[in-house]
Amino acid sequence: MRPTNAPSYDEKAYVGKFSFDPETQEFLSAKLSSHHASTIHEFGNSIYNKYIRGIYIKDTQTILIRPYYNPLDENGVFDHKKQYNPELDHQKTWATIHMLTKNGLKPDHKIIIKINNNILKEYIQVFI
């Protein structure tokens, strides 16, 4: 994917990051060299923690998806007691995969879920 307004091909300019809110179906795309937080803050209609964040690595046709974790309470305040919820992560992740499938995900693309920073570094060393 490449932004239509990119003046010339630049490896860091292709659209490689996305943020998706499964509840609202809001999809935000950004170039690979951007930050999810910046894109969500500038263009999103929800807070950062509501989005599933993913990265598309063109060379390996791989989509990396971060686990869903929202440590905020119902008032939007950080709750240090709120733990990772694997069932909620599973629901949000599969809603995201379903959305990608409905929108043209090809059978030869790989998806890796629950990525952490170590896995991420293996795939995008050039951009870190």
PDB file of C-alpha atoms in Angstrom:
ATOM      1  CA  MET A   1       0.000   0.000   0.000  1.00  0.00           C
ATOM      2  CA  ARG A   2       1.190   3.484  -0.745  1.00  0.00           C
ATOM      3  CA  PRO A   3      -0.419   6.840  -0.001  1.00  0.00           C
ATOM      4  CA  THR A   4      -1.853   8.377  -3.160  1.00  0.00           C
ATOM      5  CA  ASN A   5      -0.206  11.700  -2.387  1.00  0.00           C
ATOM      6  CA  ALA A   6       3.326  10.284  -2.011  1.00  0.00           C
ATOM      7  CA  PRO A   7       5.461  12.225  -4.526  1.00  0.00           C
ATOM      8  CA  SER A   8       7.891   9.387  -5.102  1.00  0.00           C
ATOM      9  CA  TYR A   9       8.456   5.883  -3.873  1.00  0.00           C
ATOM     10  CA  ASP A  10      10.016   5.805  -0.443  1.00  0.00           C
ATOM     11  CA  GLU A  11      10.162   2.595   1.570  1.00  0.00           C
ATOM     12  CA  LYS A  12       9.143   4.482   4.719  1.00  0.00           C
ATOM     13  CA  ALA A  13       6.223   6.164   2.935  1.00  0.00           C
ATOM     14  CA  TYR A  14       4.089   3.131   2.224  1.00  0.00           C
ATOM     15  CA  VAL A  15       1.032   2.645   4.364  1.00  0.00           C
ATOM     16  CA  GLY A  16       2.163   0.015   6.806  1.00  0.00           C
ATOM     17  CA  LYS A  17       0.500   0.824  10.108  1.00  0.00           C
ATOM     18  CA  PHE A  18      -3.115   0.741  11.098  1.00  0.00           C
ATOM     19  CA  SER A  19      -5.252   1.280  14.161  1.00  0.00           C
ATOM     20  CA  PHE A  20      -8.704  -0.270  14.329  1.00  0.00           C
ATOM     21  CA  ASP A  21     -11.493   0.187  16.836  1.00  0.00           C
ATOM     22  CA  PRO A  22     -13.656  -2.958  16.538  1.00  0.00           C
ATOM     23  CA  GLU A  23     -16.555  -1.313  18.397  1.00  0.00           C
ATOM     24  CA  THR A  24     -16.929   1.649  16.051  1.00  0.00           C
ATOM     25  CA  GLN A  25     -15.290   0.048  12.978  1.00  0.00           C
ATOM     26  CA  GLU A  26     -13.026   3.099  12.730  1.00  0.00           C
ATOM     27  CA  PHE A  27      -9.894   2.317  10.692  1.00  0.00           C
ATOM     28  CA  LEU A  28      -6.890   4.625  10.682  1.00  0.00           C
ATOM     29  CA  SER A  29      -3.978   4.016   8.339  1.00  0.00           C
ATOM     30  CA  ALA A  30      -0.538   5.593   8.422  1.00  0.00           C
ATOM     31  CA  LYS A  31       2.880   5.269   6.872  1.00  0.00           C
ATOM     32  CA  LEU A  32       5.280   2.796   8.408  1.00  0.00           C
ATOM     33  CA  SER A  33       7.585   5.460   9.832  1.00  0.00           C
ATOM     34  CA  SER A  34       4.771   7.070  11.845  1.00  0.00           C
ATOM     35  CA  HIS A  35       3.650   6.317  15.392  1.00  0.00           C
ATOM     36  CA  HIS A  36       0.284   4.766  16.205  1.00  0.00           C
ATOM     37  CA  ALA A  37      -0.210   7.177  19.111  1.00  0.00           C
ATOM     38  CA  SER A  38       0.303  10.238  16.901  1.00  0.00           C
ATOM     39  CA  THR A  39      -2.105   8.981  14.251  1.00  0.00           C
ATOM     40  CA  ILE A  40      -4.766   8.126  16.837  1.00  0.00           C
ATOM     41  CA  HIS A  41      -4.361  11.442  18.640  1.00  0.00           C
ATOM     42  CA  GLU A  42      -4.567  13.463  15.433  1.00  0.00           C
ATOM     43  CA  PHE A  43      -7.228  11.568  13.483  1.00  0.00           C
ATOM     44  CA  GLY A  44      -8.976   9.141  15.836  1.00  0.00           C
ATOM     45  CA  ASN A  45     -12.384   9.491  17.415  1.00  0.00           C
ATOM     46  CA  SER A  46     -11.514   7.318  20.418  1.00  0.00           C
ATOM     47  CA  ILE A  47      -8.726   7.175  22.947  1.00  0.00           C
ATOM     48  CA  TYR A  48      -5.537   5.220  22.185  1.00  0.00           C
ATOM     49  CA  ASN A  49      -6.473   2.240  24.343  1.00  0.00           C
ATOM     50  CA  LYS A  50      -9.639   1.509  22.337  1.00  0.00           C
ATOM     51  CA  TYR A  51      -7.699   0.549  19.195  1.00  0.00           C
ATOM     52  CA  ILE A  52      -6.093  -2.652  18.027  1.00  0.00           C
ATOM     53  CA  ARG A  53      -2.764  -1.686  16.487  1.00  0.00           C
ATOM     54  CA  GLY A  54      -1.205  -3.476  13.547  1.00  0.00           C
ATOM     55  CA  ILE A  55       1.726  -3.257  11.179  1.00  0.00           C
ATOM     56  CA  TYR A  56       1.985  -4.583   7.648  1.00  0.00           C
ATOM     57  CA  ILE A  57       5.453  -5.720   6.551  1.00  0.00           C
ATOM     58  CA  LYS A  58       5.396  -5.682   2.773  1.00  0.00           C
ATOM     59  CA  ASP A  59       8.578  -7.709   2.162  1.00  0.00           C
ATOM     60  CA  THR A  60       7.262 -10.738   4.027  1.00  0.00           C
ATOM     61  CA  GLN A  61       3.545 -10.050   3.466  1.00  0.00           C
ATOM     62  CA  THR A  62       3.068 -10.263   7.208  1.00  0.00           C
ATOM     63  CA  ILE A  63       0.614  -8.444   9.440  1.00  0.00           C
ATOM     64  CA  LEU A  64       1.700  -8.019  13.037  1.00  0.00           C
ATOM     65  CA  ILE A  65      -1.054  -7.343  15.576  1.00  0.00           C
ATOM     66  CA  ARG A  66      -0.483  -6.094  19.102  1.00  0.00           C
ATOM     67  CA  PRO A  67      -2.527  -7.579  21.940  1.00  0.00           C
ATOM     68  CA  TYR A  68      -5.492  -5.549  23.125  1.00  0.00           C
ATOM     69  CA  TYR A  69      -5.108  -4.112  26.604  1.00  0.00           C
ATOM     70  CA  ASN A  70      -7.034  -1.208  28.037  1.00  0.00           C
ATOM     71  CA  PRO A  71      -5.989  -0.397  31.622  1.00  0.00           C
ATOM     72  CA  LEU A  72      -8.477   2.471  31.965  1.00  0.00           C
ATOM     73  CA  ASP A  73     -11.595   2.369  34.107  1.00  0.00           C
ATOM     74  CA  GLU A  74     -15.038   3.486  32.934  1.00  0.00           C
ATOM     75  CA  ASN A  75     -14.062   7.129  33.660  1.00  0.00           C
ATOM     76  CA  GLY A  76     -10.889   6.963  31.565  1.00  0.00           C
ATOM     77  CA  VAL A  77      -8.577   6.874  34.569  1.00  0.00           C
ATOM     78  CA  PHE A  78      -5.651   4.454  34.751  1.00  0.00           C
ATOM     79  CA  ASP A  79      -6.526   1.502  36.982  1.00  0.00           C
ATOM     80  CA  HIS A  80      -3.387  -0.241  38.268  1.00  0.00           C
ATOM     81  CA  LYS A  81      -5.502  -3.262  39.287  1.00  0.00           C
ATOM     82  CA  LYS A  82      -6.924  -3.831  35.819  1.00  0.00           C
ATOM     83  CA  GLN A  83      -5.152  -6.788  34.263  1.00  0.00           C
ATOM     84  CA  TYR A  84      -4.786  -8.057  30.717  1.00  0.00           C
ATOM     85  CA  ASN A  85      -7.979  -9.830  29.667  1.00  0.00           C
ATOM     86  CA  PRO A  86      -7.165 -12.678  27.231  1.00  0.00           C
ATOM     87  CA  GLU A  87     -10.825 -13.196  26.285  1.00  0.00           C
ATOM     88  CA  LEU A  88     -11.304  -9.529  25.410  1.00  0.00           C
ATOM     89  CA  ASP A  89      -8.006  -9.542  23.489  1.00  0.00           C
ATOM     90  CA  HIS A  90      -9.192 -12.610  21.556  1.00  0.00           C
ATOM     91  CA  GLN A  91     -12.511 -10.947  20.668  1.00  0.00           C
ATOM     92  CA  LYS A  92     -10.922  -7.669  19.525  1.00  0.00           C
ATOM     93  CA  THR A  93      -8.137  -9.407  17.595  1.00  0.00           C
ATOM     94  CA  TRP A  94     -10.521 -11.696  15.710  1.00  0.00           C
ATOM     95  CA  ALA A  95     -12.834  -8.781  14.942  1.00  0.00           C
ATOM     96  CA  THR A  96      -9.803  -7.066  13.405  1.00  0.00           C
ATOM     97  CA  ILE A  97      -8.821 -10.143  11.387  1.00  0.00           C
ATOM     98  CA  HIS A  98     -12.414 -10.478  10.187  1.00  0.00           C
ATOM     99  CA  MET A  99     -12.391  -6.810   9.077  1.00  0.00           C
ATOM    100  CA  LEU A 100      -9.106  -7.335   7.202  1.00  0.00           C
ATOM    101  CA  THR A 101     -10.523 -10.456   5.517  1.00  0.00           C
ATOM    102  CA  LYS A 102     -13.677  -8.626   4.418  1.00  0.00           C
ATOM    103  CA  ASN A 103     -11.486  -5.910   2.924  1.00  0.00           C
ATOM    104  CA  GLY A 104      -9.221  -8.033   0.762  1.00  0.00           C
ATOM    105  CA  LEU A 105      -6.722  -9.859   2.976  1.00  0.00           C
ATOM    106  CA  LYS A 106      -5.070 -12.368   0.676  1.00  0.00           C
ATOM    107  CA  PRO A 107      -4.703 -16.050   1.644  1.00  0.00           C
ATOM    108  CA  ASP A 108      -0.909 -15.874   1.307  1.00  0.00           C
ATOM    109  CA  HIS A 109      -0.566 -13.099   3.887  1.00  0.00           C
ATOM    110  CA  LYS A 110       0.659 -14.177   7.298  1.00  0.00           C
ATOM    111  CA  ILE A 111      -0.754 -12.798  10.537  1.00  0.00           C
ATOM    112  CA  ILE A 112       1.115 -12.875  13.814  1.00  0.00           C
ATOM    113  CA  ILE A 113      -0.917 -11.907  16.860  1.00  0.00           C
ATOM    114  CA  LYS A 114       0.105 -10.836  20.351  1.00  0.00           C
ATOM    115  CA  ILE A 115       3.375  -9.377  19.131  1.00  0.00           C
ATOM    116  CA  ASN A 116       5.699  -7.718  21.574  1.00  0.00           C
ATOM    117  CA  ASN A 117       8.623  -5.366  21.011  1.00  0.00           C
ATOM    118  CA  ASN A 118      11.110  -8.223  20.530  1.00  0.00           C
ATOM    119  CA  ILE A 119       9.058  -9.786  17.735  1.00  0.00           C
ATOM    120  CA  LEU A 120       8.504  -6.360  16.246  1.00  0.00           C
ATOM    121  CA  LYS A 121      12.245  -5.676  16.113  1.00  0.00           C
ATOM    122  CA  GLU A 122      12.816  -8.875  14.142  1.00  0.00           C
ATOM    123  CA  TYR A 123      10.501  -7.646  11.403  1.00  0.00           C
ATOM    124  CA  ILE A 124      11.205  -3.945  11.203  1.00  0.00           C
ATOM    125  CA  GLN A 125      14.850  -3.502  12.201  1.00  0.00           C
ATOM    126  CA  VAL A 126      15.245  -0.866   9.498  1.00  0.00           C
ATOM    127  CA  PHE A 127      12.715   1.440  11.126  1.00  0.00           C
ATOM    128  CA  ILE A 128      13.756   1.120  14.775  1.00  0.00           C
TER     129      ILE A 128
END
